[in-house]
Short mmCIF file of C-alpha atoms in Angstrom, two decimals:
data_model
loop_
_atom_site.label_atom_id
_atom_site.label_comp_id
_atom_site.label_asym_id
_atom_site.label_seq_id
_atom_site.Cartn_x
_atom_site.Cartn_y
_atom_site.Cartn_z
CA MET I 1 0.11 0.29 0.21
CA ASN I 2 2.59 2.53 -0.07
CA PHE I 3 2.27 5.17 -2.79
CA GLU I 4 4.72 8.39 -3.55
CA THR I 5 3.75 11.54 -4.26
CA ILE I 6 4.22 13.67 -7.08
CA SER I 7 2.61 17.25 -6.35
CA GLU I 8 0.56 18.50 -3.87
CA ASN I 9 -1.72 22.03 -4.83
CA ARG I 10 -4.49 23.98 -2.50
CA SER I 11 -7.74 24.41 -4.41
CA PHE I 12 -10.93 26.37 -3.22
CA GLY I 13 -9.40 24.99 0.75
CA GLY I 14 -8.59 21.59 -0.18
CA THR I 15 -5.75 19.42 -1.73
CA GLN I 16 -5.41 18.20 -5.17
CA GLY I 17 -2.66 15.10 -4.83
CA VAL I 18 -1.38 13.32 -7.44
CA TYR I 19 0.30 10.09 -6.96
CA ARG I 20 1.98 7.44 -7.63
CA HIS I 21 2.27 3.53 -6.83
CA LYS I 22 3.91 0.15 -7.83
CA SER I 23 0.33 -2.07 -8.93
CA GLU I 24 -0.30 -5.66 -8.36
CA ALA I 25 -2.93 -5.67 -10.40
CA THR I 26 -1.04 -4.32 -13.77
CA GLY I 27 2.47 -5.00 -13.31
CA THR I 28 3.61 -1.53 -13.42
CA ASP I 29 3.86 1.56 -11.97
CA MET I 30 0.23 3.86 -11.92
CA THR I 31 -0.66 7.48 -11.29
CA PHE I 32 -3.74 8.90 -10.26
CA ALA I 33 -5.29 11.46 -8.30
CA VAL I 34 -6.99 12.56 -5.40
CA TYR I 35 -8.71 16.35 -4.12
CA LEU I 36 -9.78 16.11 -0.89
CA PRO I 37 -13.02 19.15 0.04
CA PRO I 38 -11.55 20.98 3.35
CA ALA I 39 -14.40 18.52 5.39
CA ALA I 40 -12.06 16.31 4.98
CA ARG I 41 -9.71 18.00 7.89
CA TYR I 42 -12.13 16.91 10.52
CA GLY I 43 -13.13 13.34 8.94
CA LYS I 44 -14.17 11.09 6.71
CA VAL I 45 -15.98 12.22 3.70
CA PRO I 46 -18.16 10.81 0.90
CA VAL I 47 -16.03 10.10 -2.19
CA LEU I 48 -17.35 10.59 -6.22
CA TRP I 49 -15.14 8.32 -8.15
CA TYR I 50 -14.53 10.04 -11.82
CA LEU I 51 -13.16 7.31 -14.78
CA SER I 52 -11.53 9.17 -17.88
CA GLY I 53 -12.47 8.52 -22.10
CA LEU I 54 -10.40 7.48 -25.01
CA THR I 55 -6.76 8.19 -24.80
CA CYS I 56 -7.16 10.27 -21.29
CA THR I 57 -4.80 9.74 -18.10
CA HIS I 58 -5.52 10.92 -14.52
CA GLU I 59 -4.90 14.51 -15.52
CA ASN I 60 -7.36 15.24 -17.62
CA ALA I 61 -10.91 15.16 -15.94
CA MET I 62 -8.95 16.48 -12.95
CA THR I 63 -7.36 19.61 -14.94
CA LYS I 64 -10.61 20.09 -17.36
CA ALA I 65 -13.95 19.11 -15.25
CA GLY I 66 -14.52 21.80 -13.01
CA ALA I 67 -14.81 19.78 -10.29
CA GLN I 68 -13.12 21.02 -7.38
CA GLU I 69 -14.76 24.25 -7.08
CA TRP I 70 -18.09 21.44 -6.47
CA ALA I 71 -17.02 18.52 -4.44
CA SER I 72 -15.27 21.50 -2.13
CA GLU I 73 -18.79 23.06 -1.24
CA TYR I 74 -20.15 19.62 -0.86
CA GLY I 75 -17.55 18.03 1.35
CA ILE I 76 -17.23 15.17 -1.15
CA ALA I 77 -14.17 13.49 -2.36
CA LEU I 78 -12.87 13.57 -5.84
CA ILE I 79 -11.23 9.99 -7.15
CA PHE I 80 -9.08 10.97 -10.35
CA PRO I 81 -8.14 7.02 -12.00
CA ASP I 82 -6.09 6.52 -15.20
CA THR I 83 -7.33 4.28 -18.04
CA SER I 84 -4.72 1.67 -18.88
CA PRO I 85 -1.46 0.27 -18.19
CA ARG I 86 1.14 2.03 -19.03
CA GLY I 87 5.20 1.79 -19.76
CA GLU I 88 7.91 0.06 -21.33
CA GLY I 89 6.86 -3.42 -22.40
CA VAL I 90 2.78 -2.81 -21.76
CA ALA I 91 1.09 -3.66 -24.81
CA ASN I 92 0.46 -1.17 -27.04
CA ASP I 93 -1.13 -0.52 -30.55
CA GLU I 94 -1.01 2.05 -32.81
CA ALA I 95 -4.89 2.83 -33.56
CA TYR I 96 -5.62 5.51 -30.71
CA ASP I 97 -8.66 3.61 -29.23
CA LEU I 98 -6.69 0.23 -28.28
CA GLY I 99 -3.68 -0.13 -26.02
CA GLN I 100 -2.74 2.68 -23.70
CA GLY I 101 -5.10 4.78 -23.01
CA ALA I 102 -7.73 2.62 -23.32
CA GLY I 103 -8.24 0.36 -21.52
CA PHE I 104 -11.46 0.42 -21.06
CA TYR I 105 -12.49 -0.71 -17.27
CA VAL I 106 -12.20 -4.45 -17.87
CA ASP I 107 -9.66 -7.52 -17.36
CA ALA I 108 -8.13 -9.13 -20.50
CA THR I 109 -7.68 -11.95 -20.73
CA GLN I 110 -6.49 -12.72 -24.05
CA GLU I 111 -2.68 -11.53 -25.44
CA PRO I 112 -1.17 -9.50 -25.44
CA TRP I 113 -3.02 -8.48 -23.48
CA ALA I 114 -3.82 -10.41 -20.48
CA PRO I 115 -0.34 -9.55 -18.19
CA HIS I 116 -1.37 -5.79 -17.96
CA PHE I 117 -5.02 -4.94 -18.12
CA LYS I 118 -6.69 -5.08 -15.37
CA MET I 119 -8.48 -2.54 -14.66
CA TRP I 120 -11.93 -3.54 -14.48
CA HIS I 121 -9.55 -5.38 -10.55
CA TYR I 122 -7.80 -2.23 -10.89
CA VAL I 123 -10.59 0.30 -9.90
CA THR I 124 -12.81 -1.67 -7.98
CA HIS I 125 -10.38 -3.32 -6.22
CA GLU I 126 -6.68 -2.63 -5.54
CA LEU I 127 -7.09 1.08 -5.71
CA PRO I 128 -10.34 2.01 -3.51
CA GLU I 129 -8.03 -0.28 -0.52
CA LEU I 130 -4.92 2.28 -1.56
CA VAL I 131 -7.29 4.37 -0.92
CA PHE I 132 -10.00 3.92 1.77
CA THR I 133 -6.05 2.53 3.63
CA ASN I 134 -4.41 6.42 3.44
CA PHE I 135 -6.92 9.20 2.53
CA PRO I 136 -9.92 9.72 4.97
CA LEU I 137 -12.91 8.89 2.34
CA ASP I 138 -15.78 6.60 3.61
CA ARG I 139 -15.78 3.46 2.11
CA ASP I 140 -19.58 3.53 2.92
CA ALA I 141 -20.12 6.30 0.86
CA GLN I 142 -19.76 5.53 -2.72
CA GLY I 143 -20.61 7.68 -6.00
CA ILE I 144 -19.10 6.90 -9.02
CA THR I 145 -19.31 8.75 -12.23
CA GLY I 146 -17.39 9.15 -16.02
CA HIS I 147 -17.49 10.55 -19.63
CA SER I 148 -17.63 8.95 -22.27
CA MET I 149 -15.46 5.06 -22.17
CA GLY I 150 -15.60 6.73 -18.54
CA GLY I 151 -19.10 6.68 -18.58
CA HIS I 152 -19.48 3.38 -19.97
CA GLY I 153 -17.19 2.02 -16.50
CA ALA I 154 -19.00 3.98 -14.64
CA LEU I 155 -22.40 2.57 -15.15
CA THR I 156 -21.20 -1.22 -15.76
CA ILE I 157 -19.60 -0.88 -12.51
CA ALA I 158 -22.13 0.78 -10.85
CA MET I 159 -24.75 -1.99 -11.98
CA THR I 160 -22.43 -5.24 -11.39
CA LEU I 161 -21.84 -3.43 -7.70
CA PRO I 162 -24.71 -1.50 -6.57
CA GLU I 163 -24.24 -2.18 -3.09
CA ARG I 164 -20.63 -0.45 -3.13
CA TYR I 165 -22.21 2.50 -5.30
CA LYS I 166 -24.42 4.63 -3.82
CA SER I 167 -25.11 7.27 -6.52
CA VAL I 168 -24.40 7.09 -10.40
CA SER I 169 -23.91 9.02 -13.57
CA ALA I 170 -21.66 9.74 -16.84
CA PHE I 171 -21.69 11.97 -19.54
CA SER I 172 -21.77 11.08 -22.91
CA PRO I 173 -21.28 7.59 -22.14
CA ILE I 174 -20.24 4.16 -24.78
CA ALA I 175 -23.81 2.93 -23.86
CA HIS I 176 -23.92 0.38 -26.07
CA PRO I 177 -20.16 -1.56 -27.26
CA SER I 178 -21.67 -5.13 -28.39
CA GLU I 179 -23.01 -2.98 -30.85
CA SER I 180 -20.35 -0.27 -31.69
CA ASP I 181 -16.55 0.32 -32.73
CA TRP I 182 -16.86 1.90 -30.10
CA GLY I 183 -16.60 -1.75 -28.09
CA ARG I 184 -16.16 -4.25 -30.36
CA LYS I 185 -13.20 -3.97 -31.19
CA GLN I 186 -11.83 -3.44 -28.16
CA LEU I 187 -14.14 -6.64 -26.26
CA THR I 188 -12.81 -9.15 -29.25
CA ALA I 189 -9.16 -7.78 -27.91
CA TYR I 190 -9.66 -7.78 -24.27
CA LEU I 191 -11.63 -10.36 -23.84
CA GLY I 192 -12.10 -12.50 -27.12
CA ASN I 193 -15.08 -13.59 -29.12
CA ASP I 194 -17.91 -14.86 -26.48
CA LYS I 195 -19.72 -12.09 -26.82
CA SER I 196 -21.29 -13.55 -23.51
CA ALA I 197 -18.03 -12.72 -22.02
CA TRP I 198 -18.51 -8.79 -23.49
CA ALA I 199 -22.16 -8.53 -21.91
CA LYS I 200 -21.01 -7.60 -18.22
CA HIS I 201 -19.07 -4.87 -19.78
CA ASP I 202 -22.32 -3.38 -22.06
CA ALA I 203 -24.41 -0.52 -19.89
CA THR I 204 -26.87 -1.07 -22.20
CA LEU I 205 -27.45 -5.57 -22.28
CA LEU I 206 -27.00 -4.62 -17.99
CA MET I 207 -29.70 -2.03 -17.70
CA ARG I 208 -32.08 -5.27 -19.26
CA ASP I 209 -31.04 -7.28 -17.32
CA LYS I 210 -30.53 -5.81 -13.56
CA GLY I 211 -30.72 -2.33 -13.97
CA TYR I 212 -29.69 -0.40 -10.83
CA PRO I 213 -31.66 0.27 -7.25
CA GLY I 214 -31.82 3.69 -7.47
CA GLU I 215 -32.10 7.15 -9.74
CA ILE I 216 -28.77 7.31 -12.42
CA LEU I 217 -28.13 10.79 -14.00
CA ILE I 218 -27.48 10.80 -17.70
CA ASP I 219 -26.30 13.76 -19.42
CA GLN I 220 -25.89 13.39 -23.52
CA GLY I 221 -24.66 16.07 -26.40
CA ALA I 222 -26.80 16.44 -28.77
CA ALA I 223 -24.34 17.62 -30.70
CA ASP I 224 -21.87 15.46 -29.97
CA GLN I 225 -19.73 14.23 -33.16
CA PHE I 226 -19.27 10.60 -31.55
CA LEU I 227 -23.29 9.82 -31.67
CA GLU I 228 -23.32 6.99 -33.37
CA LEU I 229 -20.83 5.28 -31.67
CA LEU I 230 -21.59 6.04 -28.35
CA LYS I 231 -25.93 4.29 -29.04
CA PRO I 232 -27.31 6.58 -26.31
CA GLU I 233 -30.78 5.27 -27.85
CA ALA I 234 -29.92 1.88 -26.89
CA LEU I 235 -29.76 2.66 -23.22
CA ALA I 236 -32.22 5.22 -23.54
CA HIS I 237 -34.44 3.17 -24.51
CA ALA I 238 -33.58 0.04 -22.07
CA MET I 239 -34.09 2.30 -19.46
CA ALA I 240 -37.72 3.27 -20.28
CA GLU I 241 -38.47 -0.78 -20.80
CA ARG I 242 -37.45 -0.76 -17.41
CA ARG I 243 -38.93 2.00 -15.70
CA GLN I 244 -35.46 2.49 -14.43
CA PRO I 245 -35.59 5.35 -12.33
CA GLY I 246 -33.48 8.42 -13.25
CA GLU I 247 -33.08 11.04 -16.37
CA PHE I 248 -31.97 10.34 -19.38
CA ARG I 249 -31.03 14.17 -21.15
CA MET I 250 -30.29 14.84 -24.31
CA GLN I 251 -28.09 18.58 -24.60
CA GLN I 252 -28.77 20.82 -27.46
CA GLY I 253 -25.65 21.53 -29.02
CA TYR I 254 -23.07 20.19 -27.00
CA ASP I 255 -20.52 18.37 -28.74
CA HIS I 256 -18.27 15.44 -26.37
CA SER I 257 -15.97 18.05 -25.48
CA TYR I 258 -14.91 18.92 -21.98
CA PHE I 259 -16.49 21.80 -22.20
CA PHE I 260 -19.93 20.15 -22.08
CA VAL I 261 -18.63 17.93 -19.12
CA GLN I 262 -17.93 21.61 -17.03
CA THR I 263 -20.45 22.82 -17.70
CA PHE I 264 -23.46 19.85 -16.54
CA MET I 265 -20.36 19.49 -13.09
CA ALA I 266 -21.46 21.24 -11.14
CA GLU I 267 -25.02 19.44 -11.51
CA HIS I 268 -23.64 16.33 -11.00
CA VAL I 269 -21.78 16.69 -7.95
CA ARG I 270 -25.13 18.14 -6.53
CA TRP I 271 -26.87 14.90 -7.85
CA HIS I 272 -23.75 12.72 -6.12
CA ALA I 273 -24.23 14.73 -2.96
CA GLU I 274 -27.76 14.10 -2.89
CA ARG I 275 -27.64 10.37 -2.06
CA LEU I 276 -24.20 10.28 -0.35
CA GLY I 277 -24.99 12.12 2.40
#
């Protein structure tokens, strides 16, 4: 559970830290960021996990999402993991949407990805143990959100582990990867050709099968340049068919960028704060 402090900066009365540790899950060094609000000086605080999208690291949302201001106001810690293992000897691909920066929050079973690409285990087991051991965080008050590939990860993780994540939201999630080029390629590479192994990593299929016991908030830009790859209509239909409580909002004029994420971040942090107490 040892880790190295890379940086710590004052932010909205709290502390934005960046840290590195040796991961047993991935067999590599992994970097992650934690924002602690001022309230963390007085006791344990609720936790909001933020999972980033394709090509991102821990840094993208940390610097672009504008979440610290609202996390400070509502007394919530933020955790920003990386999106994949990295480094010498880690498999990669020339395409931006496979390999390093594109872990898809799955545990790979296929070569050459299997030795290092264990992002499901890393995000749901190893990193939580590290942060709850070393930071003043309330293990019983966890929410999860994310953008694009990270929205896919947040939804699939929350629906699989609903007893752990008391709140869930997403920005422009990859909603039906089994039927998208942002999904079929990666799930085949990481998990093989057996589509039954893909189902627990597809938010639309999970929604049809089990849903989520609480409310879900999803924001999707109506002018998103990747709508054909994200397939939000599939998840929206699955939510309607299941009578899933929550909101699926198409935001007129917004694209896939962090300008979109930043615009609605305050509402998402407030959404989680209300459900995490």
